[in-house]
């Protein structure tokens, strides 16, 4: 089985380690990186390779095997032949584990991918060692005026503008507008594209339709339902940025209230794209938590990483 060794960002992505068929017309590209305890990374919206810099850093310690994959309709494949909701994408992760012969794995998801990680932990706890939630927005539980306004700004202002730009043929403008709306960083395009593997912008341009036509409706449907939580015994860590906004802070606080064993880690204040913009700090938090979990030294509670200079 081919693997790819961790290097710096701006790498050129190699051919997938394997491909896993999940429907009659849908096949997922899967990369297996490093050796050790398996950790599945579930990417969020638009950028398939968003978590690759994190994977590189995480595998540098030599005790984590990272499974990175492109969700349905990503990687320049066009819209999925059989679109599925968030619980349906849980089945895709299980298909990957089956194909790789992995009984249990840690599952880490960023943003939209965090919904899949949560659902997997709730629906198939026997296959999950722990759930690592990299700032999924739990819109069902956001009640504060500030948090509600943040969500409205994205749903009612930013996303319609992205859709309009794409419809007018300005795909590059639509992708840049998406970065600005969701990253929490001003003029995010340069930072994002400097951090993604080579060709990341072109890939995002090809994949943004999957987000708008498949993921965005699935996200709305998921948030319309009551939040499904994993069992309280499931080890969970929330990793987030210090300044991602009230809606994310309220989402984290709800998990800590409902599942008191949840650990919360804060990365330097670089907005919602912290795993891409600060992969070393994010990987350090994840590695430390996984190590404590493996050694039985996890006490729960909140901690803050030193702010990078």
mmCIF file of C-alpha atoms in Angstrom:
data_model
loop_
_atom_site.group_PDB
_atom_site.id
_atom_site.type_symbol
_atom_site.label_atom_id
_atom_site.label_comp_id
_atom_site.label_asym_id
_atom_site.label_seq_id
_atom_site.Cartn_x
_atom_site.Cartn_y
_atom_site.Cartn_z
ATOM 1 C CA UNK A 1 0.000 0.000 0.000
ATOM 2 C CA UNK A 2 1.419 3.389 -0.993
ATOM 3 C CA UNK A 3 1.774 6.057 1.649
ATOM 4 C CA UNK A 4 2.977 9.632 1.503
ATOM 5 C CA UNK A 5 5.378 11.079 3.997
ATOM 6 C CA UNK A 6 4.700 14.376 5.725
ATOM 7 C CA UNK A 7 6.352 17.402 4.141
ATOM 8 C CA UNK A 8 5.685 21.110 4.131
ATOM 9 C CA UNK A 9 2.508 22.682 2.808
ATOM 10 C CA UNK A 10 2.314 23.490 -0.914
ATOM 11 C CA UNK A 11 3.051 19.863 -1.668
ATOM 12 C CA UNK A 12 1.833 18.329 -4.871
ATOM 13 C CA UNK A 13 -0.728 15.691 -3.977
ATOM 14 C CA UNK A 14 0.287 12.199 -5.132
ATOM 15 C CA UNK A 15 -2.076 9.602 -6.541
ATOM 16 C CA UNK A 16 -4.469 8.207 -3.915
ATOM 17 C CA UNK A 17 -3.351 5.219 -1.901
ATOM 18 C CA UNK A 18 -6.627 3.533 -2.799
ATOM 19 C CA UNK A 19 -10.122 4.286 -4.027
ATOM 20 C CA UNK A 20 -13.297 3.120 -2.297
ATOM 21 C CA UNK A 21 -16.598 2.731 -4.134
ATOM 22 C CA UNK A 22 -19.553 3.950 -2.075
ATOM 23 C CA UNK A 23 -22.307 3.867 -4.701
ATOM 24 C CA UNK A 24 -22.849 2.742 -8.254
ATOM 25 C CA UNK A 25 -21.398 6.002 -9.535
ATOM 26 C CA UNK A 26 -19.332 7.353 -6.665
ATOM 27 C CA UNK A 27 -15.769 6.468 -5.720
ATOM 28 C CA UNK A 28 -13.752 8.152 -2.997
ATOM 29 C CA UNK A 29 -10.040 8.958 -3.247
ATOM 30 C CA UNK A 30 -8.251 7.872 -0.063
ATOM 31 C CA UNK A 31 -4.714 8.623 1.108
ATOM 32 C CA UNK A 32 -3.030 6.701 3.934
ATOM 33 C CA UNK A 33 -0.252 8.701 5.570
ATOM 34 C CA UNK A 34 2.213 7.435 8.169
ATOM 35 C CA UNK A 35 2.010 4.551 10.616
ATOM 36 C CA UNK A 36 0.431 4.062 14.003
ATOM 37 C CA UNK A 37 -3.033 4.438 15.480
ATOM 38 C CA UNK A 38 -5.489 5.376 12.701
ATOM 39 C CA UNK A 39 -6.951 8.878 12.597
ATOM 40 C CA UNK A 40 -9.549 9.647 9.906
ATOM 41 C CA UNK A 41 -9.645 13.290 8.795
ATOM 42 C CA UNK A 42 -12.972 14.508 7.399
ATOM 43 C CA UNK A 43 -12.659 17.764 5.459
ATOM 44 C CA UNK A 44 -15.242 20.495 5.438
ATOM 45 C CA UNK A 45 -16.640 22.577 2.597
ATOM 46 C CA UNK A 46 -15.116 23.406 -0.797
ATOM 47 C CA UNK A 47 -11.458 22.518 -0.025
ATOM 48 C CA UNK A 48 -10.749 18.787 -0.197
ATOM 49 C CA UNK A 49 -7.113 19.141 0.892
ATOM 50 C CA UNK A 50 -7.753 21.644 3.685
ATOM 51 C CA UNK A 51 -6.516 19.176 6.330
ATOM 52 C CA UNK A 52 -3.428 17.931 4.463
ATOM 53 C CA UNK A 53 -0.996 20.334 6.240
ATOM 54 C CA UNK A 54 -2.448 19.108 9.549
ATOM 55 C CA UNK A 55 -1.995 15.496 8.420
ATOM 56 C CA UNK A 56 1.644 16.164 7.566
ATOM 57 C CA UNK A 57 2.323 17.643 10.994
ATOM 58 C CA UNK A 58 0.381 14.981 12.842
ATOM 59 C CA UNK A 59 2.257 12.109 11.206
ATOM 60 C CA UNK A 60 5.646 13.692 11.951
ATOM 61 C CA UNK A 61 5.585 12.193 15.478
ATOM 62 C CA UNK A 62 5.554 8.702 13.992
ATOM 63 C CA UNK A 63 2.669 7.255 16.015
ATOM 64 C CA UNK A 64 -0.379 8.283 13.963
ATOM 65 C CA UNK A 65 -1.618 6.817 10.699
ATOM 66 C CA UNK A 66 -3.775 9.463 9.047
ATOM 67 C CA UNK A 67 -6.502 8.536 6.583
ATOM 68 C CA UNK A 68 -7.360 11.548 4.418
ATOM 69 C CA UNK A 69 -10.090 11.262 1.804
ATOM 70 C CA UNK A 70 -12.169 13.330 -0.571
ATOM 71 C CA UNK A 71 -15.870 13.269 0.241
ATOM 72 C CA UNK A 72 -18.462 12.567 -2.461
ATOM 73 C CA UNK A 73 -18.322 15.136 -5.229
ATOM 74 C CA UNK A 74 -14.869 16.434 -4.270
ATOM 75 C CA UNK A 75 -11.509 16.211 -5.967
ATOM 76 C CA UNK A 76 -12.747 17.548 -9.295
ATOM 77 C CA UNK A 77 -15.159 14.648 -9.762
ATOM 78 C CA UNK A 78 -18.202 16.837 -10.320
ATOM 79 C CA UNK A 79 -21.494 16.476 -8.493
ATOM 80 C CA UNK A 80 -21.946 13.091 -6.817
ATOM 81 C CA UNK A 81 -23.906 10.502 -8.773
ATOM 82 C CA UNK A 82 -25.863 9.727 -5.599
ATOM 83 C CA UNK A 83 -25.929 12.662 -3.208
ATOM 84 C CA UNK A 84 -26.315 11.814 0.456
ATOM 85 C CA UNK A 85 -27.062 13.597 3.698
ATOM 86 C CA UNK A 86 -24.770 13.816 6.711
ATOM 87 C CA UNK A 87 -25.784 10.432 8.207
ATOM 88 C CA UNK A 88 -25.246 8.974 4.739
ATOM 89 C CA UNK A 89 -21.689 10.285 4.746
ATOM 90 C CA UNK A 90 -21.127 8.387 7.988
ATOM 91 C CA UNK A 91 -21.670 5.240 5.927
ATOM 92 C CA UNK A 92 -18.931 6.412 3.555
ATOM 93 C CA UNK A 93 -16.431 6.642 6.416
ATOM 94 C CA UNK A 94 -17.383 3.157 7.560
ATOM 95 C CA UNK A 95 -16.858 1.898 3.995
ATOM 96 C CA UNK A 96 -13.336 3.358 4.046
ATOM 97 C CA UNK A 97 -12.558 1.667 7.367
ATOM 98 C CA UNK A 98 -13.838 -1.632 5.989
ATOM 99 C CA UNK A 99 -11.781 -1.304 2.811
ATOM 100 C CA UNK A 100 -8.625 -0.600 4.833
ATOM 101 C CA UNK A 101 -9.304 -3.383 7.335
ATOM 102 C CA UNK A 102 -9.475 -0.941 10.263
ATOM 103 C CA UNK A 103 -11.718 -1.928 13.153
ATOM 104 C CA UNK A 104 -11.579 1.349 15.096
ATOM 105 C CA UNK A 105 -10.172 4.818 14.481
ATOM 106 C CA UNK A 106 -10.072 8.295 15.908
ATOM 107 C CA UNK A 107 -12.221 10.544 13.706
ATOM 108 C CA UNK A 108 -11.472 14.250 13.299
ATOM 109 C CA UNK A 109 -13.714 16.564 11.304
ATOM 110 C CA UNK A 110 -13.419 20.267 10.536
ATOM 111 C CA UNK A 111 -16.543 22.414 10.241
ATOM 112 C CA UNK A 112 -18.984 20.438 8.021
ATOM 113 C CA UNK A 113 -16.729 17.420 8.536
ATOM 114 C CA UNK A 114 -17.278 17.799 12.273
ATOM 115 C CA UNK A 115 -20.957 16.944 11.770
ATOM 116 C CA UNK A 116 -19.914 13.680 10.166
ATOM 117 C CA UNK A 117 -17.502 12.950 13.030
ATOM 118 C CA UNK A 118 -20.259 13.606 15.589
ATOM 119 C CA UNK A 119 -22.782 11.461 13.748
ATOM 120 C CA UNK A 120 -20.262 8.642 13.404
ATOM 121 C CA UNK A 121 -19.516 8.742 17.135
ATOM 122 C CA UNK A 122 -23.254 8.652 17.887
ATOM 123 C CA UNK A 123 -24.302 6.019 15.337
ATOM 124 C CA UNK A 124 -21.290 3.690 15.319
ATOM 125 C CA UNK A 125 -19.494 4.148 18.659
ATOM 126 C CA UNK A 126 -17.997 0.661 18.390
ATOM 127 C CA UNK A 127 -15.913 1.889 15.426
ATOM 128 C CA UNK A 128 -14.740 5.168 16.993
ATOM 129 C CA UNK A 129 -11.850 5.542 19.427
ATOM 130 C CA UNK A 130 -12.577 9.242 19.911
ATOM 131 C CA UNK A 131 -14.209 12.215 18.182
ATOM 132 C CA UNK A 132 -12.089 15.273 17.481
ATOM 133 C CA UNK A 133 -14.339 18.213 16.629
ATOM 134 C CA UNK A 134 -12.513 21.013 14.835
ATOM 135 C CA UNK A 135 -15.126 23.746 15.213
ATOM 136 C CA UNK A 136 -18.359 22.392 13.775
ATOM 137 C CA UNK A 137 -21.051 25.047 14.027
ATOM 138 C CA UNK A 138 -23.963 23.540 15.973
ATOM 139 C CA UNK A 139 -26.651 25.916 14.754
ATOM 140 C CA UNK A 140 -29.389 24.016 16.576
ATOM 141 C CA UNK A 141 -28.101 25.226 19.949
ATOM 142 C CA UNK A 142 -27.073 28.821 19.178
ATOM 143 C CA UNK A 143 -29.430 31.148 21.048
ATOM 144 C CA UNK A 144 -27.509 34.375 21.676
ATOM 145 C CA UNK A 145 -28.336 37.438 19.585
ATOM 146 C CA UNK A 146 -24.691 37.750 18.539
ATOM 147 C CA UNK A 147 -24.463 34.122 17.476
ATOM 148 C CA UNK A 148 -27.760 34.270 15.586
ATOM 149 C CA UNK A 149 -26.607 37.399 13.762
ATOM 150 C CA UNK A 150 -23.338 35.702 12.751
ATOM 151 C CA UNK A 151 -25.253 32.804 11.251
ATOM 152 C CA UNK A 152 -27.680 35.125 9.438
ATOM 153 C CA UNK A 153 -24.780 37.069 7.955
ATOM 154 C CA UNK A 154 -23.470 33.891 6.349
ATOM 155 C CA UNK A 155 -26.772 32.281 5.375
ATOM 156 C CA UNK A 156 -28.664 35.363 4.190
ATOM 157 C CA UNK A 157 -25.903 37.637 2.895
ATOM 158 C CA UNK A 158 -22.632 35.857 2.173
ATOM 159 C CA UNK A 159 -23.878 32.598 0.633
ATOM 160 C CA UNK A 160 -26.404 34.267 -1.717
ATOM 161 C CA UNK A 161 -23.566 36.518 -2.905
ATOM 162 C CA UNK A 162 -21.339 33.492 -3.525
ATOM 163 C CA UNK A 163 -24.143 31.789 -5.467
ATOM 164 C CA UNK A 164 -24.752 34.928 -7.524
ATOM 165 C CA UNK A 165 -21.080 35.294 -8.425
ATOM 166 C CA UNK A 166 -20.863 31.665 -9.467
ATOM 167 C CA UNK A 167 -24.035 31.994 -11.508
ATOM 168 C CA UNK A 168 -22.582 35.033 -13.281
ATOM 169 C CA UNK A 169 -19.540 33.024 -14.331
ATOM 170 C CA UNK A 170 -17.137 34.496 -11.768
ATOM 171 C CA UNK A 171 -16.002 31.260 -10.163
ATOM 172 C CA UNK A 172 -12.754 32.692 -8.818
ATOM 173 C CA UNK A 173 -14.661 35.545 -7.192
ATOM 174 C CA UNK A 174 -17.139 33.083 -5.691
ATOM 175 C CA UNK A 175 -14.342 31.005 -4.154
ATOM 176 C CA UNK A 176 -12.651 34.114 -2.736
ATOM 177 C CA UNK A 177 -15.968 35.328 -1.318
ATOM 178 C CA UNK A 178 -16.482 31.927 0.296
ATOM 179 C CA UNK A 179 -13.056 32.143 1.957
ATOM 180 C CA UNK A 180 -13.839 35.615 3.295
ATOM 181 C CA UNK A 181 -17.291 34.623 4.570
ATOM 182 C CA UNK A 182 -16.245 31.474 6.414
ATOM 183 C CA UNK A 183 -12.632 31.950 7.512
ATOM 184 C CA UNK A 184 -13.037 34.810 9.955
ATOM 185 C CA UNK A 185 -9.972 36.415 8.336
ATOM 186 C CA UNK A 186 -10.019 39.502 6.131
ATOM 187 C CA UNK A 187 -8.693 39.105 2.584
ATOM 188 C CA UNK A 188 -8.290 35.400 3.237
ATOM 189 C CA UNK A 189 -7.488 34.316 -0.319
ATOM 190 C CA UNK A 190 -3.718 34.865 -0.156
ATOM 191 C CA UNK A 191 -3.337 33.107 3.209
ATOM 192 C CA UNK A 192 -5.519 30.179 2.199
ATOM 193 C CA UNK A 193 -3.941 29.549 -1.173
ATOM 194 C CA UNK A 194 -0.443 29.866 0.242
ATOM 195 C CA UNK A 195 -1.288 27.109 2.719
ATOM 196 C CA UNK A 196 -3.191 24.639 0.528
ATOM 197 C CA UNK A 197 -1.356 22.008 -1.536
ATOM 198 C CA UNK A 198 -0.555 23.155 -5.041
ATOM 199 C CA UNK A 199 -3.574 23.462 -7.293
ATOM 200 C CA UNK A 200 -5.874 24.025 -4.317
ATOM 201 C CA UNK A 201 -7.620 27.047 -5.791
ATOM 202 C CA UNK A 202 -8.329 25.287 -9.072
ATOM 203 C CA UNK A 203 -9.678 22.281 -7.193
ATOM 204 C CA UNK A 204 -11.889 24.505 -5.027
ATOM 205 C CA UNK A 205 -13.239 26.142 -8.172
ATOM 206 C CA UNK A 206 -14.249 22.720 -9.499
ATOM 207 C CA UNK A 207 -15.722 21.558 -6.180
ATOM 208 C CA UNK A 208 -17.644 24.605 -4.959
ATOM 209 C CA UNK A 209 -20.772 23.449 -6.822
ATOM 210 C CA UNK A 210 -20.831 20.294 -4.686
ATOM 211 C CA UNK A 211 -20.875 22.410 -1.562
ATOM 212 C CA UNK A 212 -23.603 24.737 -2.801
ATOM 213 C CA UNK A 213 -25.854 22.059 -4.316
ATOM 214 C CA UNK A 214 -25.247 19.134 -1.944
ATOM 215 C CA UNK A 215 -23.508 20.070 1.315
ATOM 216 C CA UNK A 216 -25.286 23.376 1.966
ATOM 217 C CA UNK A 217 -28.789 21.813 1.771
ATOM 218 C CA UNK A 218 -27.584 18.820 3.812
ATOM 219 C CA UNK A 219 -26.266 21.193 6.461
ATOM 220 C CA UNK A 220 -29.597 23.016 6.617
ATOM 221 C CA UNK A 221 -31.503 19.744 6.968
ATOM 222 C CA UNK A 222 -29.132 18.558 9.699
ATOM 223 C CA UNK A 223 -29.514 21.769 11.671
ATOM 224 C CA UNK A 224 -33.305 21.556 11.386
ATOM 225 C CA UNK A 225 -33.213 18.360 13.447
ATOM 226 C CA UNK A 226 -32.434 18.082 17.166
ATOM 227 C CA UNK A 227 -28.719 17.682 17.805
ATOM 228 C CA UNK A 228 -27.725 14.033 18.123
ATOM 229 C CA UNK A 229 -24.984 13.656 20.736
ATOM 230 C CA UNK A 230 -22.601 10.752 21.246
ATOM 231 C CA UNK A 231 -22.761 8.788 24.470
ATOM 232 C CA UNK A 232 -21.229 10.598 27.430
ATOM 233 C CA UNK A 233 -18.521 7.909 27.622
ATOM 234 C CA UNK A 234 -17.211 8.762 24.152
ATOM 235 C CA UNK A 235 -13.895 10.657 24.421
ATOM 236 C CA UNK A 236 -14.422 14.028 22.743
ATOM 237 C CA UNK A 237 -12.160 17.003 22.209
ATOM 238 C CA UNK A 238 -13.245 20.340 20.795
ATOM 239 C CA UNK A 239 -10.394 22.220 19.122
ATOM 240 C CA UNK A 240 -11.076 25.791 18.074
ATOM 241 C CA UNK A 241 -9.661 29.235 17.515
ATOM 242 C CA UNK A 242 -9.769 31.926 20.154
ATOM 243 C CA UNK A 243 -11.621 34.361 17.916
ATOM 244 C CA UNK A 244 -13.962 32.381 15.672
ATOM 245 C CA UNK A 245 -17.058 34.123 16.997
ATOM 246 C CA UNK A 246 -19.965 33.755 19.380
ATOM 247 C CA UNK A 247 -21.767 30.992 17.440
ATOM 248 C CA UNK A 248 -18.753 28.676 17.662
ATOM 249 C CA UNK A 249 -18.129 29.546 21.315
ATOM 250 C CA UNK A 250 -21.766 28.783 22.131
ATOM 251 C CA UNK A 251 -21.551 25.478 20.232
ATOM 252 C CA UNK A 252 -18.531 24.465 22.267
ATOM 253 C CA UNK A 253 -20.120 25.547 25.549
ATOM 254 C CA UNK A 254 -23.206 23.451 24.803
ATOM 255 C CA UNK A 255 -21.092 20.338 24.287
ATOM 256 C CA UNK A 256 -19.179 20.982 27.509
ATOM 257 C CA UNK A 257 -22.493 21.347 29.361
ATOM 258 C CA UNK A 258 -24.154 18.268 27.871
ATOM 259 C CA UNK A 259 -21.026 16.091 27.832
ATOM 260 C CA UNK A 260 -18.942 17.249 30.828
ATOM 261 C CA UNK A 261 -16.052 14.979 29.862
ATOM 262 C CA UNK A 262 -15.430 17.043 26.725
ATOM 263 C CA UNK A 263 -11.969 18.571 26.516
ATOM 264 C CA UNK A 264 -11.642 22.012 24.913
ATOM 265 C CA UNK A 265 -8.408 23.245 23.365
ATOM 266 C CA UNK A 266 -7.825 26.722 21.983
ATOM 267 C CA UNK A 267 -5.399 27.443 19.156
ATOM 268 C CA UNK A 268 -3.966 30.884 18.386
ATOM 269 C CA UNK A 269 -6.566 33.426 17.242
ATOM 270 C CA UNK A 270 -6.511 32.923 13.479
ATOM 271 C CA UNK A 271 -10.207 32.326 12.847
ATOM 272 C CA UNK A 272 -12.144 29.282 11.709
ATOM 273 C CA UNK A 273 -9.442 28.126 9.273
ATOM 274 C CA UNK A 274 -6.969 27.451 12.098
ATOM 275 C CA UNK A 275 -6.159 23.825 11.030
ATOM 276 C CA UNK A 276 -4.939 25.152 7.665
ATOM 277 C CA UNK A 277 -3.326 28.399 8.833
ATOM 278 C CA UNK A 278 -1.793 27.016 12.045
ATOM 279 C CA UNK A 279 -1.285 23.286 11.344
ATOM 280 C CA UNK A 280 1.663 22.874 13.733
ATOM 281 C CA UNK A 281 -0.252 24.313 16.696
ATOM 282 C CA UNK A 282 -3.387 22.350 15.816
ATOM 283 C CA UNK A 283 -1.443 19.112 15.385
ATOM 284 C CA UNK A 284 0.299 19.744 18.697
ATOM 285 C CA UNK A 285 -3.044 20.022 20.493
ATOM 286 C CA UNK A 286 -4.394 16.895 18.797
ATOM 287 C CA UNK A 287 -1.214 14.888 19.402
ATOM 288 C CA UNK A 288 -1.078 15.858 23.065
ATOM 289 C CA UNK A 289 -4.730 14.930 23.592
ATOM 290 C CA UNK A 290 -4.410 11.600 21.768
ATOM 291 C CA UNK A 291 -1.299 10.763 23.772
ATOM 292 C CA UNK A 292 -3.024 11.512 27.074
ATOM 293 C CA UNK A 293 -6.014 9.470 25.967
ATOM 294 C CA UNK A 294 -3.790 6.511 25.051
ATOM 295 C CA UNK A 295 -1.975 6.688 28.391
ATOM 296 C CA UNK A 296 -5.180 7.098 30.395
ATOM 297 C CA UNK A 297 -4.175 10.537 31.632
ATOM 298 C CA UNK A 298 -7.054 12.540 30.242
ATOM 299 C CA UNK A 299 -8.897 14.497 32.897
ATOM 300 C CA UNK A 300 -11.116 16.649 30.685
ATOM 301 C CA UNK A 301 -11.409 20.392 30.975
ATOM 302 C CA UNK A 302 -10.193 23.375 29.019
ATOM 303 C CA UNK A 303 -6.704 24.464 28.194
ATOM 304 C CA UNK A 304 -5.169 27.105 25.959
ATOM 305 C CA UNK A 305 -2.201 26.692 23.668
ATOM 306 C CA UNK A 306 0.479 29.346 23.723
ATOM 307 C CA UNK A 307 -0.142 31.924 21.046
ATOM 308 C CA UNK A 308 2.380 31.634 18.247
ATOM 309 C CA UNK A 309 4.583 34.577 17.369
#
